[in-house]
Amino acid sequence: IQQNQLEQGIAAFQQATQLDPRSAPAFYNLGLALRQQGQLQPSATAFYQAIQADPTLAMAYANLGAALLEGGNLPQAEEYLQRAVELEPNMSLAHYNLGLVKRQQGKIAEAMTEFRKAMNLSTTAAEPAYHLGLLYLQQGKTKEAAETFQKAITVNPNYAEAHYSLGTIWYEQGKLDEALNAFRHAAESNPNYPNAYYGAGLVFLRQ
């Protein structure tokens, strides 16, 4: 949504919530619009009001949890995301964000479980596979990491970070042609991604 339309949308949703303070969809959509505008605290407040209006609205819990995660409030983010998956066990987004919370808390095994659940529940989201790959890499499981980064790239061929991470594995294994290819894909996917050029530079030095 363009900025002007976004502001009009926010004004319209605010009007709707004033006319009907028990309208969970109005608060929920207000939260989405505010989040899109980068207004983290007001969006969290709107999602919270949506939950007050409808305590069974799983997407509001998930988005509130995501906003709290972005704001660095891990305990509360975990609480709301946990509630989201209790209400809607098949919500990939909630499992993914819960995985991010667990990873930041250092609960690696739990984070990996959540990322796997998110992957199984969504065929269109590449992020869970990418973050699972990073955790495999952290554990020194390069084969599993490479396979998982490849899955992320299959879902989103323009995922620069996944191409780059795959490139680092090939580089460490001395597969310089594959590494250079991966770094080039990363640069093509995002021409402003410095790591892609840095990786390519390392390959050129070794060739």
Coordinates of N, CA and C in Angstrom, one line a residue, residues 13 16-29 46 49-50 53-54 57:
F13 N -9.7 2.8 9.8 CA -9.8 1.7 10.8 C -9.9 2.4 12.2
A16 N -13.5 3.3 12.6 CA -14.2 2.0 12.8 C -14.2 1.6 14.2
T17 N -13.0 1.7 14.8 CA -12.8 1.2 16.2 C -13.5 2.2 17.2
Q18 N -13.6 3.5 16.8 CA -14.3 4.4 17.7 C -15.8 4.2 17.6
L19 N -16.3 3.9 16.4 CA -17.7 3.6 16.3 C -18.1 2.3 16.9
D20 N -17.2 1.3 16.9 CA -17.5 0.0 17.4 C -16.2 -0.5 18.2
P21 N -16.1 -0.2 19.5 CA -14.9 -0.5 20.2 C -14.8 -2.0 20.5
R22 N -15.8 -2.8 20.1 CA -15.7 -4.3 20.2 C -15.4 -5.0 18.9
S23 N -15.0 -4.2 17.9 CA -14.7 -4.8 16.6 C -13.3 -5.3 16.5
A24 N -13.1 -6.6 16.7 CA -11.7 -7.2 16.7 C -11.1 -7.0 15.3
P25 N -11.8 -7.3 14.2 CA -11.2 -7.1 12.9 C -10.7 -5.7 12.6
A26 N -11.4 -4.7 13.1 CA -11.0 -3.3 12.9 C -9.7 -3.0 13.6
F27 N -9.6 -3.4 14.9 CA -8.3 -3.3 15.6 C -7.2 -4.1 15.0
Y28 N -7.5 -5.3 14.6 CA -6.5 -6.1 14.0 C -5.9 -5.5 12.7
N29 N -6.8 -5.0 11.8 CA -6.4 -4.4 10.6 C -5.7 -3.1 10.8
A46 N -2.8 -1.9 19.2 CA -4.0 -2.3 18.4 C -4.3 -3.8 18.4
Q49 N -5.7 -4.7 21.7 CA -7.1 -4.4 21.7 C -8.0 -5.3 20.9
A50 N -7.4 -5.9 19.8 CA -8.2 -6.9 19.0 C -8.4 -8.1 19.9
A53 N -11.1 -7.6 22.4 CA -12.4 -7.7 21.7 C -12.8 -9.2 21.3
D54 N -11.8 -9.9 21.0 CA -12.0 -11.3 20.6 C -10.8 -12.2 21.1
L57 N -8.9 -14.7 18.6 CA -8.4 -14.3 17.3 C -6.9 -14.6 17.3

